Short mmCIF file of C-alpha atoms and ligand atoms in Angstrom, two decimals:
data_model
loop_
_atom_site.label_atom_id
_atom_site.label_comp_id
_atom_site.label_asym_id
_atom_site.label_seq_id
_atom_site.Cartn_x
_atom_site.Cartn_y
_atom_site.Cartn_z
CA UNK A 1 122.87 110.28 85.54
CA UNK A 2 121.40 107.68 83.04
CA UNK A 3 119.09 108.41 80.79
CA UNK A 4 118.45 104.49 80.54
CA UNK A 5 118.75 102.31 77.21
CA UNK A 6 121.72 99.82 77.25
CA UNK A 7 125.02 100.18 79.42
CA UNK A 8 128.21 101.11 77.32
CA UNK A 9 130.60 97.65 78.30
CA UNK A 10 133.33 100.01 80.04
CA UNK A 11 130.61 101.00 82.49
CA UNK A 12 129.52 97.61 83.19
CA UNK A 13 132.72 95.92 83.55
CA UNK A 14 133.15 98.84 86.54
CA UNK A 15 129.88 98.15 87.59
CA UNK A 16 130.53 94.21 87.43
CA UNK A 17 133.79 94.93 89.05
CA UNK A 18 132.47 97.18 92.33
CA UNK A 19 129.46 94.69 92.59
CA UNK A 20 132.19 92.52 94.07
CA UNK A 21 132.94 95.25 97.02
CA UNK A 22 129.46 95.74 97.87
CA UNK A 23 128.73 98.78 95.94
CA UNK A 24 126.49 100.36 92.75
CA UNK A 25 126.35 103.94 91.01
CA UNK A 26 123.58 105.90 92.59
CA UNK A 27 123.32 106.98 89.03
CA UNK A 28 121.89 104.08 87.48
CA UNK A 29 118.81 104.07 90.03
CA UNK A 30 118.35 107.41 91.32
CA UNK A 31 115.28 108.17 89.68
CA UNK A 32 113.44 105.33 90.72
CA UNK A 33 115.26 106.10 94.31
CA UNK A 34 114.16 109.82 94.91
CA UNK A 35 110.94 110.12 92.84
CA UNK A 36 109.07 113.88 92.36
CA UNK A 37 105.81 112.62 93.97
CA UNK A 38 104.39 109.24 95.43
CA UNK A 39 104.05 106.47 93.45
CA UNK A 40 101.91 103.90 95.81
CA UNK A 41 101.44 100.97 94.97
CA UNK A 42 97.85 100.33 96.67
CA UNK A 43 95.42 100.41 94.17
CA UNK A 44 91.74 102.02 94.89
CA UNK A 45 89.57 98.83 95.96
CA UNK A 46 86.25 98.58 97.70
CA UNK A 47 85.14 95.03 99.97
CA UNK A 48 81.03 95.63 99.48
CA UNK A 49 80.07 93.89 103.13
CA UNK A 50 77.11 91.90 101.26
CA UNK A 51 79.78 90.41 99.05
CA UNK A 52 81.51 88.97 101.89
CA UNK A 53 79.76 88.85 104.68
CA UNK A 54 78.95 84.96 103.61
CA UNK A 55 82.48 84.33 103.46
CA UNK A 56 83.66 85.90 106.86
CA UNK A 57 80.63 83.78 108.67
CA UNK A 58 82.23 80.88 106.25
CA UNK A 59 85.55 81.18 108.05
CA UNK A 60 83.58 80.26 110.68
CA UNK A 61 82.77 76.87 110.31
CA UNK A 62 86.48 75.67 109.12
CA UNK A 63 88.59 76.82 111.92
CA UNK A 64 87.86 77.87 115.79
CA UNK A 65 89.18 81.51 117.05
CA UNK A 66 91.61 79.24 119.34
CA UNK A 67 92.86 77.68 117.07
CA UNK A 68 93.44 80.34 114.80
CA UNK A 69 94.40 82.71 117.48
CA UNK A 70 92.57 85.47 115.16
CA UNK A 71 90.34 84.11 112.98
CA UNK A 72 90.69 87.04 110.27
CA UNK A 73 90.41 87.37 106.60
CA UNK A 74 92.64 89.77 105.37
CA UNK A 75 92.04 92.65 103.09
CA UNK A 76 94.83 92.52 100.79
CA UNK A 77 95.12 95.40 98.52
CA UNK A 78 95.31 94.06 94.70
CA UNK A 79 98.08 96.45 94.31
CA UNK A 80 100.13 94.90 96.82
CA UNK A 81 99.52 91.32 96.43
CA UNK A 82 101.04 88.88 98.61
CA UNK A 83 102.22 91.48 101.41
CA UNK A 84 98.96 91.19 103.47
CA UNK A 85 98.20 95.19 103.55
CA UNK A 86 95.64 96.88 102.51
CA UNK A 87 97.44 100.32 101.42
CA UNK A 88 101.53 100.18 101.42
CA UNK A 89 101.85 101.13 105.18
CA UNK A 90 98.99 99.74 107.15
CA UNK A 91 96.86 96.17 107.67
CA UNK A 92 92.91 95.57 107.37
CA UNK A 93 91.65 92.76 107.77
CA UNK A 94 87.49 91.15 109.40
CA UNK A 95 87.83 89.05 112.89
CA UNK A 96 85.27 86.96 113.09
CA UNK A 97 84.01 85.69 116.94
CA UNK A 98 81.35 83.63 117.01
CA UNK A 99 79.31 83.58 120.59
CA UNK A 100 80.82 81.79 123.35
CA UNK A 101 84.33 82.04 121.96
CA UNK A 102 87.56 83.41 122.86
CA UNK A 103 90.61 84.64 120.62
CA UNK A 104 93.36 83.85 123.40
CA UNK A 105 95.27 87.18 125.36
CA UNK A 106 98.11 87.86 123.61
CA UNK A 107 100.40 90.89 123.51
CA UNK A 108 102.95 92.47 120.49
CA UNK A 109 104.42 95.46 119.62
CA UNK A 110 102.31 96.44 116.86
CA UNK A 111 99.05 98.78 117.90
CA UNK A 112 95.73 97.56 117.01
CA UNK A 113 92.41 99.15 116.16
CA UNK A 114 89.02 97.39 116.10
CA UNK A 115 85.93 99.17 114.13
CA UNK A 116 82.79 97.27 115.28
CA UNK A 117 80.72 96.28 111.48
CA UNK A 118 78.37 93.35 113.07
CA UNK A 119 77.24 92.68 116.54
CA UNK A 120 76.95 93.47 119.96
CA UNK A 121 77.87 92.23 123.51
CA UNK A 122 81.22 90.89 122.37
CA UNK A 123 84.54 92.32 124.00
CA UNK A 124 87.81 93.13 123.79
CA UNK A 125 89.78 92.86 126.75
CA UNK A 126 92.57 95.27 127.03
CA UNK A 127 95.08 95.00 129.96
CA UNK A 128 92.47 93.39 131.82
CA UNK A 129 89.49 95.58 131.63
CA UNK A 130 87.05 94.59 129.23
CA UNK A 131 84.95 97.20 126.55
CA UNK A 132 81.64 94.88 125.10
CA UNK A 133 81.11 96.66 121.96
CA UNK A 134 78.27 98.21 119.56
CA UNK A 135 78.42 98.88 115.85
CA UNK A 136 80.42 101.62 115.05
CA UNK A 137 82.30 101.52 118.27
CA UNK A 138 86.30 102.28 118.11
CA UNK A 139 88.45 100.14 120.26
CA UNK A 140 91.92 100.25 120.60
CA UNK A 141 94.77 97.60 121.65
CA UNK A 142 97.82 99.87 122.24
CA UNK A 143 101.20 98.69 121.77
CA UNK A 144 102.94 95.73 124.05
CA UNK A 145 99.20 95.97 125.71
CA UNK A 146 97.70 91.98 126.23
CA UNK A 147 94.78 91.61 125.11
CA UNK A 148 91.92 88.90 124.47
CA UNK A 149 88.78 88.72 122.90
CA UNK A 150 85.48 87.12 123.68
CA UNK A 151 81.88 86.97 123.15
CA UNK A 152 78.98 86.05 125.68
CA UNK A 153 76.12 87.29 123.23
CA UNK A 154 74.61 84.93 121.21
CA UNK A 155 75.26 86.33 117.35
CA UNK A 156 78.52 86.79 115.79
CA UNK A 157 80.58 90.07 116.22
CA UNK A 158 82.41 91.00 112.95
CA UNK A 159 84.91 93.82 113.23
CA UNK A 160 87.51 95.60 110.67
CA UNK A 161 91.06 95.47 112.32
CA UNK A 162 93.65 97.76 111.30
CA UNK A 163 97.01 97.09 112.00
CA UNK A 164 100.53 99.20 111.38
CA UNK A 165 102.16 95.71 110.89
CA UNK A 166 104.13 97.11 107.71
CA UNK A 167 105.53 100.13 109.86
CA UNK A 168 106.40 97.72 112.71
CA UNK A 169 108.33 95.87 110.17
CA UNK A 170 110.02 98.71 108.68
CA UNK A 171 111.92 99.37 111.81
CA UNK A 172 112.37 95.71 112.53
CA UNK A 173 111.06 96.38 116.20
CA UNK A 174 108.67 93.25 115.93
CA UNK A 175 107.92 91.56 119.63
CA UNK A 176 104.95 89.19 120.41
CA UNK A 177 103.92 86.81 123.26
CA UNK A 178 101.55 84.33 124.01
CA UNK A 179 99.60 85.05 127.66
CA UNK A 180 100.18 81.88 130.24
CA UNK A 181 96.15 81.95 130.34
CA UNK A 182 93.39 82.25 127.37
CA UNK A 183 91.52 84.99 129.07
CA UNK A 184 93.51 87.82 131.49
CA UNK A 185 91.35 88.00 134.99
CA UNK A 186 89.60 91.08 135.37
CA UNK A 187 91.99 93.72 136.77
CA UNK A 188 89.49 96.65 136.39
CA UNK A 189 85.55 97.01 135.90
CA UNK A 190 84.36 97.31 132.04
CA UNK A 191 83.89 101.09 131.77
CA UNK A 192 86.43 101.91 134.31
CA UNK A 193 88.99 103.89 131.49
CA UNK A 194 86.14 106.09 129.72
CA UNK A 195 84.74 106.87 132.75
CA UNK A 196 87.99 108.02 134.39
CA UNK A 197 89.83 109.27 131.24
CA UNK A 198 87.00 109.82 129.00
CA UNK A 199 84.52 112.22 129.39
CA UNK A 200 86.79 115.39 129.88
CA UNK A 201 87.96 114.82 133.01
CA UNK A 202 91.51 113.37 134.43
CA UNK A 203 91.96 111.74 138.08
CA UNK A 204 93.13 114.58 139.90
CA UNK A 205 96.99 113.49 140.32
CA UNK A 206 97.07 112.11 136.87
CA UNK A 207 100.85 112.01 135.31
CA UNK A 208 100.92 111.17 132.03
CA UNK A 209 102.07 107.83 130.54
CA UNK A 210 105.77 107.42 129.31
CA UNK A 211 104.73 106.04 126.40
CA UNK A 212 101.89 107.68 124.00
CA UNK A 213 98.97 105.04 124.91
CA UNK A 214 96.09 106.71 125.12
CA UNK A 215 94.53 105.50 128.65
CA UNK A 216 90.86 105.41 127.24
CA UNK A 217 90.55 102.23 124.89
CA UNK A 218 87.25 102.15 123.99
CA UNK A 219 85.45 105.23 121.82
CA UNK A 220 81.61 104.31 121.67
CA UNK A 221 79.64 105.45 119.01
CA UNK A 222 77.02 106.93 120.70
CA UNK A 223 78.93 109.57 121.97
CA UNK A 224 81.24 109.86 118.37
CA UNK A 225 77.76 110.26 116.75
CA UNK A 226 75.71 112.59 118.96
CA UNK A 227 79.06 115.49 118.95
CA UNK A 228 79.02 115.24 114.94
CA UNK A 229 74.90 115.72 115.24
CA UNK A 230 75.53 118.35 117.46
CA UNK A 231 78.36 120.15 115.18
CA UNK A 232 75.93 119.74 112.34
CA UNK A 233 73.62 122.15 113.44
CA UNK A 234 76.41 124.74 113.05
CA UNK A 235 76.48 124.27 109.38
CA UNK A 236 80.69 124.87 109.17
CA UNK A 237 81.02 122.43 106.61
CA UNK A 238 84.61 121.62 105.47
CA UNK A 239 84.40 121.63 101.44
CA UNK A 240 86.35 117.90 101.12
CA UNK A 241 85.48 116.62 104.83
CA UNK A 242 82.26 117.41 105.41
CA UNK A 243 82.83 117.41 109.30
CA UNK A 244 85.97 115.22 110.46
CA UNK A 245 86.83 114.30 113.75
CA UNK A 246 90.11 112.67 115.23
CA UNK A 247 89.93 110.40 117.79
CA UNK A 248 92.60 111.56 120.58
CA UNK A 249 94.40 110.96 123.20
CA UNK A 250 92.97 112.92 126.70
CA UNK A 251 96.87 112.72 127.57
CA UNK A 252 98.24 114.70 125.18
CA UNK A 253 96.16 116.03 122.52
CA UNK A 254 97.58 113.74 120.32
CA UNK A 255 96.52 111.24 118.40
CA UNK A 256 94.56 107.82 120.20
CA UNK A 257 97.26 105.60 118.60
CA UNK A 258 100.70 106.89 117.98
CA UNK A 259 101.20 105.07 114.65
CA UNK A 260 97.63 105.62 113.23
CA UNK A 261 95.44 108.85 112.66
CA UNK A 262 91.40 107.43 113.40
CA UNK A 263 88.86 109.57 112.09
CA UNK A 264 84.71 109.94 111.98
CA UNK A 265 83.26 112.16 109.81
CA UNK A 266 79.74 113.71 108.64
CA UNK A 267 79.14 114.22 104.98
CA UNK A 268 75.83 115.78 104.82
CA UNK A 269 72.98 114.33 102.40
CA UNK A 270 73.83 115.46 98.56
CA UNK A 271 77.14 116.46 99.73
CA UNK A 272 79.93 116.93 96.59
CA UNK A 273 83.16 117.15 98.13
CA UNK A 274 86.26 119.18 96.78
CA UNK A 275 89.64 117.31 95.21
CA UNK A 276 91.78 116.25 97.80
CA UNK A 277 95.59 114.92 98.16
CA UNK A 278 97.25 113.66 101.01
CA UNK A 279 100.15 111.70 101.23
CA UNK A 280 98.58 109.26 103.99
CA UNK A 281 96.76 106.47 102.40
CA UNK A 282 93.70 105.72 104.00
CA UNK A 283 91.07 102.88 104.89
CA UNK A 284 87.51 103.73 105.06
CA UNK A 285 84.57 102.10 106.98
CA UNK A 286 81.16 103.16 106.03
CA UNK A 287 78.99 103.32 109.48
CA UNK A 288 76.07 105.13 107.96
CA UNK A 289 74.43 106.46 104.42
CA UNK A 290 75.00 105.96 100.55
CA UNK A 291 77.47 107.38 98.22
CA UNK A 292 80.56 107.47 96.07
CA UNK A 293 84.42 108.33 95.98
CA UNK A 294 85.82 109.14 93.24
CA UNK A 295 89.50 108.49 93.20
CA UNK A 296 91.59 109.60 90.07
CA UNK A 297 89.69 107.94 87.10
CA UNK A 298 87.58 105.35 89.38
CA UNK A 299 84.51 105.76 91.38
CA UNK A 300 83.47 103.67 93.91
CA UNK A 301 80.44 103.25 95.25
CA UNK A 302 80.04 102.72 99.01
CA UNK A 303 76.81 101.66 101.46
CA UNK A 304 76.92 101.12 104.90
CA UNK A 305 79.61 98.56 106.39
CA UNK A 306 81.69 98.59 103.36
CA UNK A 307 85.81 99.35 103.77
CA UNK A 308 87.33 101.58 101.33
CA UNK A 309 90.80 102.10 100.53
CA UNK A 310 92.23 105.49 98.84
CA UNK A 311 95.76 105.14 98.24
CA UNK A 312 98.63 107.58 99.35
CA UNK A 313 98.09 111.22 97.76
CA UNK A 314 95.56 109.94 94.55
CA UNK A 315 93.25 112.89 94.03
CA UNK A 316 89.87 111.81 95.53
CA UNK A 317 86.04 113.49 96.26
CA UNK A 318 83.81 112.36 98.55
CA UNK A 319 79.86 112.58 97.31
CA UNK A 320 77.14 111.21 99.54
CA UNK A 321 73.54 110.56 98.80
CA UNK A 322 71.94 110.13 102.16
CA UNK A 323 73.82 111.49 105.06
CA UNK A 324 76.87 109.28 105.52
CA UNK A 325 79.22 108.63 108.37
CA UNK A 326 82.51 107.43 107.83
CA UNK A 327 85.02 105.94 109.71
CA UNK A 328 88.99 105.89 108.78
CA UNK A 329 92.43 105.39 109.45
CA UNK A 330 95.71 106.24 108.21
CA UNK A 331 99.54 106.41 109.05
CA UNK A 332 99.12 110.38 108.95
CA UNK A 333 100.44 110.49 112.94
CA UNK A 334 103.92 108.46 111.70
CA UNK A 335 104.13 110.85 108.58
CA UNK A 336 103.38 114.79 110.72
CA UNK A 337 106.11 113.54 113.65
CA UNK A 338 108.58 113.06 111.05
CA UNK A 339 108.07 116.24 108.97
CA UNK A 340 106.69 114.35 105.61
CA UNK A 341 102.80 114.78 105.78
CA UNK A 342 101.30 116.99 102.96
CA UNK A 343 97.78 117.53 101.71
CA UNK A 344 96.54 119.48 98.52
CA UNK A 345 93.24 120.80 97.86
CA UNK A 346 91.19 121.15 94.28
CA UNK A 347 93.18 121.59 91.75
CA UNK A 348 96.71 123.36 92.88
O1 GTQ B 401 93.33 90.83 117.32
O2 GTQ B 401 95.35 90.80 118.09
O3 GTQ B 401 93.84 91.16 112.39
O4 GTQ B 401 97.28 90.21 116.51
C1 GTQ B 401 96.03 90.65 113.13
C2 GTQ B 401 96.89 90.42 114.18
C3 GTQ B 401 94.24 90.96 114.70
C4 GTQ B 401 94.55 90.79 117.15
C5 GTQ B 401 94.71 90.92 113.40
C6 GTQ B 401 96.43 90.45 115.49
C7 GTQ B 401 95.10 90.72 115.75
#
């Protein structure tokens, strides 16, 4: 094992010499290879919506959704410049669809979500039924799924994507495809997934799916907001949650997405939450309230339709002023199925 500091010759020359067969001494990097606890390199960062909101509608005017395919600006974490992520295993980014446009069907391997911020009346068309979206509604695009965009209203629709590009591109198992037309035909009636797979109840013969895709798509907010009202009057407040919901799959139980954990929660007004670790990395979106999360030595300070990102197991408290409701998403499904998730509370 080295204890670093310069590399006696002898040592190099063998190093030098096995270099030329393809090989290096564990020794020499094993530290930096199997490290005691995470060392992330997302950095806690905070996109205030009023400070670029102008831009996003900007992005507008200097390139069509069709010609762009998505017209997104991407949330790069300054930790992990260059890479296009927002924490060091998932993608954020803000589509932008103005009225009357489309963002052509395409389909890929990687699973999408879409958290309405702005708008309403636009869709998302998944495997040709369509879900025209509120504020605060939670849509997703499940893997190798086509899918096309579009909006008949007449204001913009703004919504936070989040992608699990980087765990896609781990495995290598990247696939995508252009759709022969802009806009699938209508294969089903918008509503025609919640209503079936939705609201507690399954189509009598239902078999589940051989792949776990959740068969609802679309989450509204209404309904996300009125159980967390309704769990609030029980008062069984989680010290560092508040209340926290995860969005399923009717299927299975399981998570909505299989590569990313999506979450609502209820911090109640004056709310100081507990210390809390977990080694997912996570990506907030503020639907409702004030407040602030501190995250090691920083605090930041949050309003509604701001993204947040706390990086993989940094110590963090949640503190609202008003009542808040938060949206997030993390890779915590990929970590539990493989046996790696842990989470630490206060101080231990
Ligand atoms: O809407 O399909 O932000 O394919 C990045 C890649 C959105 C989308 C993104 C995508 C999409």
């Amino acid at each position: 094992m080295s204890g670093g500091g310069a590399i006696p010759a002898e040592r190099q020359a063998f190093y030098d010499r096995i270099a030329t067969r393809n090989m290096a001494p564990l020794w020499e990097v094993f530290h930096s290879l199997v490290r005691r606890e995470p060392t992330p390199a997302a950095r806690p960062v905070v996109w205030h919506y009023d400070e670029i909101r102008d831009d996003i509608l900007e992005s507008g005017g200097l390139i069509s959704a069709m010609e762009a395919e998505r017209r997104v600006l991407v949330l790069e974490n300054p930790g992990l410049a260059g890479t296009s992520m927002a924490t060091d295993t998932l993608y954020a980014g803000m589509q932008l669809i103005l009225p009357g446009e489309i963002a052509p069907a395409h389909r890929h391997t990687q699973s999408a979500l879409r958290f309405v911020v702005e708008g309403e009346g636009a869709y998302t068309a998944v495997e040709g039924e369509r879900a025209y979206m509120a504020p605060g509604d939670f849509v997703i695009t499940p893997t190798w799924c086509w899918h096309d965009h579009g909006n008949e209203a007449a204001e913009p629709m703004i919504w936070l994507d989040g992608l699990d590009i980087p765990i896609v591109g781990l495995f290598k198992t990247t696939f995508a495809e252009g759709h022969e037309d802009d806009a699938q035909g209508e294969a089903r009636p918008a509503g025609d997934s919640l209503a079936r797979y939705g609201t507690g109840l399954l189509p009598v013969d239902h078999e589940p799916a051989s792949r776990p895709v959740s068969p609802v798509f679309h989450y509204p907010y209404a309904r996300t907001r009125e159980a967390l009202a309704q769990m609030a009057r029980a008062e069984d407040w989680d010290a560092c949650h508040g209340l926290k919901l995860a969005y399923v799959n009717p299927e299975t139980g399981g998570p909505a997405i299989a590569t990313m954990g999506t979450y609502m929660q209820l911090l109640p007004a004056g709310f100081v939450g507990q210390d809390y670790q977990a080694t997912d990395g996570q990506i907030f979106s503020v639907v409702e309230g004030r407040g602030r999360t501190r995250i090691g030595d920083e605090v930041l300070s949050w309003g509604p339709r701001d993204t947040f990102v706390v990086p993989a197991w940094a110590r963090h408290a949640h503190e609202a002023v008003d009542e808040a409701v938060l949206f997030s998403f993390s890779d915590r499904p990929v970590q539990r199925a493989l046996g790696l998730w842990r989470e630490r509370r206060g101080n231990a």
